[in-house]
Short mmCIF file of C-alpha atoms and ligand atoms in Angstrom, two decimals:
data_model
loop_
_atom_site.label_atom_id
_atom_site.label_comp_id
_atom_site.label_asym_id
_atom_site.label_seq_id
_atom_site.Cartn_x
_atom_site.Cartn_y
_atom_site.Cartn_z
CA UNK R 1 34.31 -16.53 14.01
CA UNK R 2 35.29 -15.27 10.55
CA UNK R 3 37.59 -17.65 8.86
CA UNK R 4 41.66 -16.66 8.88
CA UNK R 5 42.17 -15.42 5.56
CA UNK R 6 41.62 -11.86 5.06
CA UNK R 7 42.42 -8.98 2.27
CA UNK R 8 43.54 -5.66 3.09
CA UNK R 9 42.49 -3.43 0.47
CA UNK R 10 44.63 0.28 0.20
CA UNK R 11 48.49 0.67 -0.85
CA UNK R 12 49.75 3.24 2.09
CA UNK R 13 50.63 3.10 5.98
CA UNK R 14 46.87 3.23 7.21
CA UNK R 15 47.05 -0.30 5.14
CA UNK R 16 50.22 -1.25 6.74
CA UNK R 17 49.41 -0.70 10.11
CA UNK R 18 45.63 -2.67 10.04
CA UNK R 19 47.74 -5.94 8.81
CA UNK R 20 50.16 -5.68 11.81
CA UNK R 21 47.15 -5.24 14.32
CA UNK R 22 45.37 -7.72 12.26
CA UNK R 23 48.51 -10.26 13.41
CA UNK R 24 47.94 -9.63 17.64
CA UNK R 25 47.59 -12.82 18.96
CA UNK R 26 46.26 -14.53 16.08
CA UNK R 27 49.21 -16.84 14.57
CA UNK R 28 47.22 -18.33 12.32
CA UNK R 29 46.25 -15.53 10.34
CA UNK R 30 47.07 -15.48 6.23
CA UNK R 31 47.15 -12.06 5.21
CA UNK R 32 46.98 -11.28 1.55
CA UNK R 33 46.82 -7.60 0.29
CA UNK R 34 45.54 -5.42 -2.96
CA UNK R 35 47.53 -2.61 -3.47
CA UNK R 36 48.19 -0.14 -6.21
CA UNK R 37 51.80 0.38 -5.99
CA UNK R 38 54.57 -1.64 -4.37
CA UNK R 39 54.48 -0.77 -0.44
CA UNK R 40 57.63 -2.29 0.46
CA UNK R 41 56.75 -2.54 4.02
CA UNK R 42 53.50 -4.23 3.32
CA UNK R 43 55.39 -6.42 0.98
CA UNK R 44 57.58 -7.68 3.89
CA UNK R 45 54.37 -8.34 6.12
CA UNK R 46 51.51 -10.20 3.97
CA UNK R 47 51.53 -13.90 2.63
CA UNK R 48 50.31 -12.28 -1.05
CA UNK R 49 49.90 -9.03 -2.88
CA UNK R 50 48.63 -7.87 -5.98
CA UNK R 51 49.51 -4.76 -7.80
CA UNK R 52 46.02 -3.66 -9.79
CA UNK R 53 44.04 -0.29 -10.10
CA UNK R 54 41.16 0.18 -7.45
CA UNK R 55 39.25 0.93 -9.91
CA UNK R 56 38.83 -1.91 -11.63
CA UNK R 57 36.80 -3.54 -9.21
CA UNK R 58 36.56 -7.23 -10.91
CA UNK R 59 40.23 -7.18 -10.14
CA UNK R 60 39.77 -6.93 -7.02
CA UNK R 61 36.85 -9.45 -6.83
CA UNK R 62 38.66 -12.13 -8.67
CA UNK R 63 41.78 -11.37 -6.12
CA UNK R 64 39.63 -12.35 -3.24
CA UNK R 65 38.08 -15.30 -4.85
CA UNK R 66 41.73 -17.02 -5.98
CA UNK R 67 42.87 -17.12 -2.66
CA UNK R 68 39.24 -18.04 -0.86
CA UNK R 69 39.55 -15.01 1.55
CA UNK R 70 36.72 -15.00 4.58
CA UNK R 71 36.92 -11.60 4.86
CA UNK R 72 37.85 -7.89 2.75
CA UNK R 73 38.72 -5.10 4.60
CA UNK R 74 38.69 -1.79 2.84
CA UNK R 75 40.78 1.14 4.06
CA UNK R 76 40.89 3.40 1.09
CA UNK R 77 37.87 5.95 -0.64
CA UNK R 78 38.47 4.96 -4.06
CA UNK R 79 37.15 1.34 -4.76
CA UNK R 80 34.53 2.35 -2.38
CA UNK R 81 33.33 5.03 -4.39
CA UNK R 82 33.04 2.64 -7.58
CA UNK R 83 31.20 -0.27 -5.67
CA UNK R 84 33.60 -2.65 -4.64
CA UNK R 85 31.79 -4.05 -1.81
CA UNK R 86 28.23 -4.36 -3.60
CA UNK R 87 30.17 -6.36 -5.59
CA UNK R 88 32.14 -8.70 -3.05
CA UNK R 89 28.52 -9.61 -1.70
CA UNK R 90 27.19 -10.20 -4.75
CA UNK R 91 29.86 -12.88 -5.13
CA UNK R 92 29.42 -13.92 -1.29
CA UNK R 93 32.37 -12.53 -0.41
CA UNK R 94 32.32 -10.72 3.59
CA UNK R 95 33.68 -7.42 3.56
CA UNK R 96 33.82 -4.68 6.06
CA UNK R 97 33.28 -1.80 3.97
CA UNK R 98 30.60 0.93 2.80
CA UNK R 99 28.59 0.00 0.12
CA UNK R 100 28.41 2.67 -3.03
CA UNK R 101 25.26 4.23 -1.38
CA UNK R 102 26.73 4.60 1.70
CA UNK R 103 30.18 5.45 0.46
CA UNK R 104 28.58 8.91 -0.74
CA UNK R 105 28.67 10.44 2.58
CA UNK R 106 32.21 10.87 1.67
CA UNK R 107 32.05 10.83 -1.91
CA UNK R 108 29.64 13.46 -2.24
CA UNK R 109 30.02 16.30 0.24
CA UNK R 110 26.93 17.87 -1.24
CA UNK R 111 24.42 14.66 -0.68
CA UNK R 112 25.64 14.39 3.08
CA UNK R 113 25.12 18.20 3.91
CA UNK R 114 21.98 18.36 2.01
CA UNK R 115 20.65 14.80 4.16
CA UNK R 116 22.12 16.48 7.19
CA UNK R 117 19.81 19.80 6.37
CA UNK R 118 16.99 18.30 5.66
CA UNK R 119 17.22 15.82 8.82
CA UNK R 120 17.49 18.80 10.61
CA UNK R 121 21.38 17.80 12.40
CA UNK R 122 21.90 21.55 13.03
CA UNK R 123 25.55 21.10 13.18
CA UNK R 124 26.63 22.27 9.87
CA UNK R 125 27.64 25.37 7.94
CA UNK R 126 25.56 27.26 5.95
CA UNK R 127 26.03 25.82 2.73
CA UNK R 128 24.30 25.54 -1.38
CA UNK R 129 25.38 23.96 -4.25
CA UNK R 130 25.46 25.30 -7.63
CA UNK R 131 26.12 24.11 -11.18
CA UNK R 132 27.10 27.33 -12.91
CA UNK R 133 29.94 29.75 -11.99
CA UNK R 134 27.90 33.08 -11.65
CA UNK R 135 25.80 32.10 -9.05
CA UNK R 136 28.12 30.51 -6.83
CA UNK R 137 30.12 33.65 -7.02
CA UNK R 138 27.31 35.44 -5.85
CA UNK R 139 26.57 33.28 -3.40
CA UNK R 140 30.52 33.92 -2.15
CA UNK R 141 29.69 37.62 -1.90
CA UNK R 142 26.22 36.85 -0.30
CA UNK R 143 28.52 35.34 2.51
CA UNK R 144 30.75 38.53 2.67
CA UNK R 145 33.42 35.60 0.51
CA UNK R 146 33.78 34.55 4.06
CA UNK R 147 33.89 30.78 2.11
CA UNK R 148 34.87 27.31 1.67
CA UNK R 149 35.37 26.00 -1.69
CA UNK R 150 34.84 22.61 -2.19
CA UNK R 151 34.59 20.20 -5.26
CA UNK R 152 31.69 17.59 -4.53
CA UNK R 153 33.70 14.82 -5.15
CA UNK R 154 36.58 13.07 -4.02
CA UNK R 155 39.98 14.82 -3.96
CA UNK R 156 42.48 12.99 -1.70
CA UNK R 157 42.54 16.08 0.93
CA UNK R 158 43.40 18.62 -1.95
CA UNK R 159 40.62 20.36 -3.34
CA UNK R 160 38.95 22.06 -0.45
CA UNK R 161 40.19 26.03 -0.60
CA UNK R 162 39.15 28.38 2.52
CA UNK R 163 39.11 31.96 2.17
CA UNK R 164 41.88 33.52 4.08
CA UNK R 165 44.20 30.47 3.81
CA UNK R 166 44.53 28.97 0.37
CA UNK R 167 42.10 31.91 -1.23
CA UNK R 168 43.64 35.29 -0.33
CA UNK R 169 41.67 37.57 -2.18
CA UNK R 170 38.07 37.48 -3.99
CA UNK R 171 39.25 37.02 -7.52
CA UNK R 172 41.17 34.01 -6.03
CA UNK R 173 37.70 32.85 -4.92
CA UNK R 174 36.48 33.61 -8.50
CA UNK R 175 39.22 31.75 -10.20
CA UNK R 176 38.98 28.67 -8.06
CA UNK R 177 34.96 28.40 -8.76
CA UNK R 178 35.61 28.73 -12.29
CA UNK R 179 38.58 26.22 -12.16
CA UNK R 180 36.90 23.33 -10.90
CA UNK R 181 33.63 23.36 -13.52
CA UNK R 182 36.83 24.05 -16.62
CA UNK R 183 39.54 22.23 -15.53
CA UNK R 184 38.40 19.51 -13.17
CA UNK R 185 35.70 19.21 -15.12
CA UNK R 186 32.89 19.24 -12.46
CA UNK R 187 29.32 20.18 -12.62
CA UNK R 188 28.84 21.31 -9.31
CA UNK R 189 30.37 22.85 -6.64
CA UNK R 190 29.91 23.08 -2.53
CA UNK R 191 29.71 26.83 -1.14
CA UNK R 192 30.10 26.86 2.44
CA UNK R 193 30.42 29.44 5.04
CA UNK R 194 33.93 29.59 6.39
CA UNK R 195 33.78 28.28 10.15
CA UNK R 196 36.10 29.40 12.78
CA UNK R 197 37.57 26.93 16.14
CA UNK R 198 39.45 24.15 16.51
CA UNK R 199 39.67 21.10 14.80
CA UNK R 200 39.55 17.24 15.70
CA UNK R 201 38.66 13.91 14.16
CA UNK R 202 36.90 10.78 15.45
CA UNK R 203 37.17 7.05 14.28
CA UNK R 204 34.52 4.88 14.27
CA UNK R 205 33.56 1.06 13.79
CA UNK R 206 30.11 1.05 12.35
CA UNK R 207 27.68 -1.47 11.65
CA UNK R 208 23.68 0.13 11.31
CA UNK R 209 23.24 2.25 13.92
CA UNK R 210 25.48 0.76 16.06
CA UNK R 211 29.00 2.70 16.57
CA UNK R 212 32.39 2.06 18.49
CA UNK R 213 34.27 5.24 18.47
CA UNK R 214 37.86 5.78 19.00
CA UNK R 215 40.04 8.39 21.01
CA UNK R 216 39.85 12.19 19.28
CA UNK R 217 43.03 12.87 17.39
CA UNK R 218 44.06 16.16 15.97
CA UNK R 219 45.44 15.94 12.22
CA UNK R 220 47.59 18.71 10.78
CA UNK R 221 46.89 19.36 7.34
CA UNK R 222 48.75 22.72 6.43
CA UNK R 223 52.10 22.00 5.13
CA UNK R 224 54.09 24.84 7.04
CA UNK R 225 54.41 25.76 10.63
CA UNK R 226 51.82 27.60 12.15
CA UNK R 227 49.07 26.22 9.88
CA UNK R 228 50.49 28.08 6.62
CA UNK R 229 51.14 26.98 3.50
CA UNK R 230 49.23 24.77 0.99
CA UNK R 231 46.86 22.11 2.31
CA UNK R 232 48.51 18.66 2.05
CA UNK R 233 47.06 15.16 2.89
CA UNK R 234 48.16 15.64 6.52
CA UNK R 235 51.72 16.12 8.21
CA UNK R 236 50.82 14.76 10.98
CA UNK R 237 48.75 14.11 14.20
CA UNK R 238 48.25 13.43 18.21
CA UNK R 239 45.93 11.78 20.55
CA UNK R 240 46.03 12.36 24.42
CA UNK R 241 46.21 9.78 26.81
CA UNK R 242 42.22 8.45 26.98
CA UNK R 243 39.70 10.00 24.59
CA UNK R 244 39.55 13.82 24.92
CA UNK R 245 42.70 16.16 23.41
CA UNK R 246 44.02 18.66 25.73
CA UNK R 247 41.27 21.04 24.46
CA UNK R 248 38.44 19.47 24.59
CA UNK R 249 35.60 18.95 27.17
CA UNK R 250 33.65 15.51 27.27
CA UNK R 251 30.99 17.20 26.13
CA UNK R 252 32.54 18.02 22.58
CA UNK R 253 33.30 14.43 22.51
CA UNK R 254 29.59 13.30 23.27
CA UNK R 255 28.48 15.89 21.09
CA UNK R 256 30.48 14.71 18.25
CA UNK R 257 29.24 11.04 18.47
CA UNK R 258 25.48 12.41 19.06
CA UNK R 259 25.71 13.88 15.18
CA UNK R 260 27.18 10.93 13.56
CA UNK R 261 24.25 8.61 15.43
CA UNK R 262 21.83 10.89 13.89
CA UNK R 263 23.45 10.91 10.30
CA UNK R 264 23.85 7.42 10.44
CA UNK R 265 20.04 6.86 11.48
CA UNK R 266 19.26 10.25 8.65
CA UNK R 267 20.85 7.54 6.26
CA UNK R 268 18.98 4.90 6.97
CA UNK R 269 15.55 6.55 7.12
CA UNK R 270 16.31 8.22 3.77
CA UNK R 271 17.96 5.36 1.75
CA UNK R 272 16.58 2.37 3.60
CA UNK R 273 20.27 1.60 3.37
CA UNK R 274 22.87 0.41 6.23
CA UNK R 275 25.59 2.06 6.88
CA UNK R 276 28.99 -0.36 7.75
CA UNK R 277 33.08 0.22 7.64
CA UNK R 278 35.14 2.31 9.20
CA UNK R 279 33.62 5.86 9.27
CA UNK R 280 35.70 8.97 9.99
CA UNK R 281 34.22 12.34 11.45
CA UNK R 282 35.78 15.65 11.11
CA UNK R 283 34.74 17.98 13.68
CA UNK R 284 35.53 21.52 14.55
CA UNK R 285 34.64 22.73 18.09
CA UNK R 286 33.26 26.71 17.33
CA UNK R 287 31.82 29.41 19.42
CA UNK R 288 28.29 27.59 18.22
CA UNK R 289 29.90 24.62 19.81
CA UNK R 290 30.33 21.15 17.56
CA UNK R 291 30.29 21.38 13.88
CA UNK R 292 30.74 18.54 11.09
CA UNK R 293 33.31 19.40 8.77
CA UNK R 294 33.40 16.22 6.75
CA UNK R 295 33.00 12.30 6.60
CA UNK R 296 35.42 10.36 5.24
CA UNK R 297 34.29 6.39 5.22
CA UNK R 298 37.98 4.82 5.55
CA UNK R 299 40.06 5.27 7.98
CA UNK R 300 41.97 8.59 8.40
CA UNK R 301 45.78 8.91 7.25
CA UNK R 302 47.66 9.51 9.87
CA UNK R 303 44.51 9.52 12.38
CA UNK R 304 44.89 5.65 11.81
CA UNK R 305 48.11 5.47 12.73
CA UNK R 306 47.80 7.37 16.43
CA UNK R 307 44.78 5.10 16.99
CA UNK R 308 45.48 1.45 16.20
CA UNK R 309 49.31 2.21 18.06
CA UNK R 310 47.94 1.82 21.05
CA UNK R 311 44.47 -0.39 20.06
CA UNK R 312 44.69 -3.61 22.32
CA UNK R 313 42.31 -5.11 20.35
CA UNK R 314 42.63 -7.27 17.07
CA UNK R 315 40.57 -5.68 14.54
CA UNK R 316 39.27 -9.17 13.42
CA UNK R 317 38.29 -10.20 16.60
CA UNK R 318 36.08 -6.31 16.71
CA UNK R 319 34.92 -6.49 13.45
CA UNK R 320 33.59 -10.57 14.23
CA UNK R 321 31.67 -9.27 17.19
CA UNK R 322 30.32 -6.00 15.36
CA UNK R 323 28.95 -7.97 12.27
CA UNK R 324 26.82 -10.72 14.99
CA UNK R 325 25.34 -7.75 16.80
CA UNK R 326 28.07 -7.67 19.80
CA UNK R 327 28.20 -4.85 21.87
CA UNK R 328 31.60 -3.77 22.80
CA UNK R 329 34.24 -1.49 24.26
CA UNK R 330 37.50 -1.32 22.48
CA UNK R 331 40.70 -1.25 24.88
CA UNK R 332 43.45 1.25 24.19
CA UNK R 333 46.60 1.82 26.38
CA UNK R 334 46.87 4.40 28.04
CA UNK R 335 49.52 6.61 26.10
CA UNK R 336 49.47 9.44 24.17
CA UNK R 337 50.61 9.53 20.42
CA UNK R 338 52.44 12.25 18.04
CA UNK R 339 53.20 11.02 14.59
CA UNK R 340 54.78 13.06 11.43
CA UNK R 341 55.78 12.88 8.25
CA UNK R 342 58.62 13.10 6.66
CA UNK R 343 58.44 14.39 2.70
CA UNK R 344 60.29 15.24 -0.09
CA UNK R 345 61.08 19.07 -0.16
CA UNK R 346 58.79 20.13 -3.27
CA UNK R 347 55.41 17.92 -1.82
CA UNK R 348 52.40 18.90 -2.36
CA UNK R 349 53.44 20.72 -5.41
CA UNK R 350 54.96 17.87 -7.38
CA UNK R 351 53.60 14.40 -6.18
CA UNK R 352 55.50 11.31 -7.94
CA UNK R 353 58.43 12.26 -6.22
CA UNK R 354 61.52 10.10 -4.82
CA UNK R 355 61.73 10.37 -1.21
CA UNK R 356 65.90 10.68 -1.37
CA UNK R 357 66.21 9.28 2.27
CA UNK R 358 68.12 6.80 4.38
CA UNK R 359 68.40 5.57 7.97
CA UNK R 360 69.14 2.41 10.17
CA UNK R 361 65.59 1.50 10.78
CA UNK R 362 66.73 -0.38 13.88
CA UNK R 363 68.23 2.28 15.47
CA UNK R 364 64.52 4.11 14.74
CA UNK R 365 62.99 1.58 16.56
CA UNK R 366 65.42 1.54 19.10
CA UNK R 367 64.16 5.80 19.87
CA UNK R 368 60.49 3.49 20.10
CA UNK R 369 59.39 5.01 17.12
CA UNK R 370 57.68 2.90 13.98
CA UNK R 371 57.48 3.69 10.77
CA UNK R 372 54.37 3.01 8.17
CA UNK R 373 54.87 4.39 4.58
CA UNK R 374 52.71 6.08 2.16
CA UNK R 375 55.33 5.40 -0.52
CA UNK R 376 56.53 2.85 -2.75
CA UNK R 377 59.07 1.14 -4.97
CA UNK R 378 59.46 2.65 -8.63
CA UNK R 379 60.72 0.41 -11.56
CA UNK R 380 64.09 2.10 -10.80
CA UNK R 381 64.22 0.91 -7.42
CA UNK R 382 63.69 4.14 -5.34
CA UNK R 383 61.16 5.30 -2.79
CA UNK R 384 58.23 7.17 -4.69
CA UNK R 385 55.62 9.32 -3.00
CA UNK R 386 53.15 8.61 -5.95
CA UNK R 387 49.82 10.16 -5.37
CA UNK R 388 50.52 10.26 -1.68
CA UNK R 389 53.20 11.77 0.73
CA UNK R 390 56.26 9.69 1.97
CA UNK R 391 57.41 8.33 5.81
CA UNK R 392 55.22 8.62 8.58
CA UNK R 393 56.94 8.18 12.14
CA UNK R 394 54.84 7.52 15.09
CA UNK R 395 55.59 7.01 18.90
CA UNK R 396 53.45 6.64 22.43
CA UNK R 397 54.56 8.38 25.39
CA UNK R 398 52.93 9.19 28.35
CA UNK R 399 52.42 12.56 27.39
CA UNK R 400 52.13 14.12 23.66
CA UNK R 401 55.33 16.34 24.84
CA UNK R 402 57.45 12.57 25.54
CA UNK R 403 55.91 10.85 21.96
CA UNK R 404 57.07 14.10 20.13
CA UNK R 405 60.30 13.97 21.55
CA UNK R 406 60.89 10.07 20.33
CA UNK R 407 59.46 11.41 17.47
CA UNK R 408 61.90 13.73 16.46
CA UNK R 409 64.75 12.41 17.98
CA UNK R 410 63.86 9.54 15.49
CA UNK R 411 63.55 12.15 12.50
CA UNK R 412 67.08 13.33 13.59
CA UNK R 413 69.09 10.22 12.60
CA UNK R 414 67.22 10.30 9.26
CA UNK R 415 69.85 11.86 6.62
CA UNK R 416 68.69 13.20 2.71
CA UNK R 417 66.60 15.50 1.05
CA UNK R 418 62.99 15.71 3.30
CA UNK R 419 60.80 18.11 4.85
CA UNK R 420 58.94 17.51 8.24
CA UNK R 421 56.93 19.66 10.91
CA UNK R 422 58.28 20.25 13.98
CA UNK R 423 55.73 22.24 15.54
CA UNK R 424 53.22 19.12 16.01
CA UNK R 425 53.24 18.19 19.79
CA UNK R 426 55.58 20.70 21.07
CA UNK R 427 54.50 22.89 24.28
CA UNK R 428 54.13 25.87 22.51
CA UNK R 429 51.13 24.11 20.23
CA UNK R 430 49.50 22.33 22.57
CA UNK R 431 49.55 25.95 24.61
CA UNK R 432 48.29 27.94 21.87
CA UNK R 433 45.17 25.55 21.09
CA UNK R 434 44.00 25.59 24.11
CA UNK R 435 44.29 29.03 24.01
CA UNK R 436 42.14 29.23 21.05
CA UNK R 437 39.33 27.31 22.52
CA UNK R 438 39.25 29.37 25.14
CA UNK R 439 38.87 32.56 22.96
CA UNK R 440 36.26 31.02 21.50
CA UNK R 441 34.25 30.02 24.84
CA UNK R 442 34.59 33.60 25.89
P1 AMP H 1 37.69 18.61 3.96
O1 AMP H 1 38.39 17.95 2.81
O2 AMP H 1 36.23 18.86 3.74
O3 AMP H 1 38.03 17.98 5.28
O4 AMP H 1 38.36 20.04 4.09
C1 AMP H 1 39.74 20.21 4.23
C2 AMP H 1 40.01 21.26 5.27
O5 AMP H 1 39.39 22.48 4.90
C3 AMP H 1 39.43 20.92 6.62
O6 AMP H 1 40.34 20.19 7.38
C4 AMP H 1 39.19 22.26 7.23
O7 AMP H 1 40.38 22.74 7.83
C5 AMP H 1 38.90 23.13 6.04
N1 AMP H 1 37.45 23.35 5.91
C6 AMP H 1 36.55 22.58 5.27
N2 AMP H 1 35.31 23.11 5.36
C7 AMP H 1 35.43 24.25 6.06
C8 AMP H 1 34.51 25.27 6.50
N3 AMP H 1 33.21 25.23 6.20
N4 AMP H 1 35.02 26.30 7.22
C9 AMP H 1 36.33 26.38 7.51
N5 AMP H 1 37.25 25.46 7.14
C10 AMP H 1 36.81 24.41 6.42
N1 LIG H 2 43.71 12.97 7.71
C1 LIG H 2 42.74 13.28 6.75
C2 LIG H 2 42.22 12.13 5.97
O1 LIG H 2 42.54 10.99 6.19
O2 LIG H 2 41.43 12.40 5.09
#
């Protein structure tokens, strides 16, 4: 068995919530975590924390060494993307992470769809990538500007524009191209064709080929109801009761996992690499039938949340088994989740906000409702979204309808300056995307 003392790398609630699961039945455990602002809910749970910049990897390294920790557990991109567990091994440390190369099927959306391509995983988009404004403009027109434009690299959820939701109009489409070489400063950009369906994520626990997936969830990422508005980092999510959402056939699921087994083995034959963490699909079910939006290799904020609320499991113990070669089943209650988020009026505009709230937590937990933040403490005291979003509040019920209701029965006693969605689990949703799949099975 790994030793007791582990690290939780990642400042926000997806943190929060693997260090309470990390606690089910295991006493013993010393938690310590690396964060880069003050959570003060992970604060109140962990035996030590450091405040440092992912970035600055040796940080982090020299963390873990100080306090002899058995094992790191990474749940955010960014230290990923600059090598932090290459270098945790080099010093012997264990970690359950992606190293840099495989980190790039997130951080690089152009290396994953050109290794899907070539691999022949004929679940994608049309798609090129081009270093000069011109021709991906032309390209946009090729495709009738029926496009997605995407910066290659990471953007925490922001940077992807669709034409038709964030780009109205051609010249929008124009502009955008032309902003991210100028003002982001990239040298290339993703051109994809615009896909049509319905959308839904699956978690996994990889290790090589070898995957454990989790229940679907469906993640809300438009800031306004009805899916308008500015993209955000998510409002919020749901998961059914089992695996499947109310839309979706076994079938998608199997279909989903049957990509990521042949990415992850794609990978492998073309890096000579393993792949290991916690990998997250985004899938869209279209009139084509199962197509990979993206892969993030962290787990998914608030997708996290719905899944390890009703996880039986300790992640230790899973992770222990999938490192020695272990095949297992994970055990989830049988409940259905909604959780939202609650944000300050003028997110995702202005970020480094103060979330201007306040509530009895207990009688929030009396509704059966938690709460995990994405916020933290500010030298004056007050709750500050930062570079993320603010409150998220999550509940089981034995349908998504009864969770939603906790849910915003909870949200109710909350008083102060916020914004939430209210549409996420209700009837009328839940109606409407099944609906849509339908349409598109026609
Ligand atoms: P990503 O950061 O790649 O997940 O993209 C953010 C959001 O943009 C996704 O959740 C989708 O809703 C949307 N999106 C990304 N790629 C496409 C595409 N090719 N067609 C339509 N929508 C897309
Ligand atoms: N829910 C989207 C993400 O975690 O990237």
């Amino acid at each position: 068995m790994i030793g007791n003392k582990v690290l939780v790398v990642g400042s926000w609630a997806k943190a929060q919530i693997t260090i309470e699961n990390l606690r089910i039945r295991n006493l013993n455990i010393r938690i310590f975590a690396y964060m880069s602002i003050k959570n003060p809910a992970i604060i109140s749970l962990v035996n030590g924390y450091k405040i440092g910049d992912f970035n600055t990897v040796n940080d982090v390294v020299g963390y873990a060494k100080k306090q002899d920790i058995d094992l790191v557990i990474v749940t955010t991109a960014e230290p990923l993307s600059v090598g932090l567990v290459d270098a945790l091994e080099k010093k012997k440390i264990k970690t359950f992470g992606p190293r840099k190369q495989a980190a790039r099927l997130e951080t690089n959306k152009a290396f994953t769809r050109k290794l899907m391509k070539k691999y022949e995983i004929d679940t994608i988009p049309r798609f090129r990538v081009f270093n000069n404004v011109d021709d991906a403009v032309q390209y946009a027109k090729d495709l009738n500007w029926n496009v997605a434009v995407k910066p290659v690299g990471l953007t925490e959820g922001l940077g992807v524009k669709v034409f038709g939701d964030q780009l109205k109009t051609k010249e929008d489409i124009s502009r955008y191209i032309r902003q991210i070489f100028s003002e982001r400063g990239d040298s290339k950009v993703l051109m994809e064709e615009k896909l049509t369906g319905e959308e839904f994520t699956i978690q996994f626990f990889v290790n090589g080929n070898y995957i454990i997936p989790t229940p679907a969830v469906q993640d809300f990422k438009k800031l306004l109801v009805g899916e308008k508005g500015p993209n955000t980092a998510s409002m919020g999510s749901y998961s059914d009761s089992r695996y499947l959402l109310p839309f979706m056939t076994q079938k998608n699921y199997d279909d989903a996992l049957d990509i990521v087994r042949k990415t992850l083995a794609a990978f492998h034959s073309e890096t000579g690499e393993i792949c290991q963490g916690f990998l997250y699909g985004q899938f869209m079910i279209t009139k084509d039938g199962i197509k990979l939006i993206e892969y993030n290799f962290r787990p998914g904020d608030p997708e996290w949340m719905n899944t390890l609320s009703v996880l039986k499991n300790n992640i230790l113990e899973v992770i222990h088994r999938l490192l020695n070669g272990e095949k297992m089943f994970l055990q989830f209650e049988d409940k259905a989740t909604v959780c939202k988020y609650i944000v300050p009026r003028s997110y995702p505009k202005k970020l480094y906000e103060v979330l201007d709230v306040s509530f009895e937590e207990w009688m929030i937990k009396k509704e059966g409702v938690s709460l995990y933040y994405s916020c933290g403490i500010d030298d004056q005291g007050k709750l500050n979204i930062g570079s993320e979003r603010g409150i998220a509040f999550i509940a089981k019920g034995k349908t998504i309808f009864d969770a939603n209701e906790k849910v915003e029965q909870a949200i109710s006693l909350v008083k102060g300056n916020f914004y939430h969605r209210g549409d996420i689990g209700t009837k009328e949703l839940i109606e409407s995307r099944i609906d849509h799949v339908k349409e598109l099975r026609q």
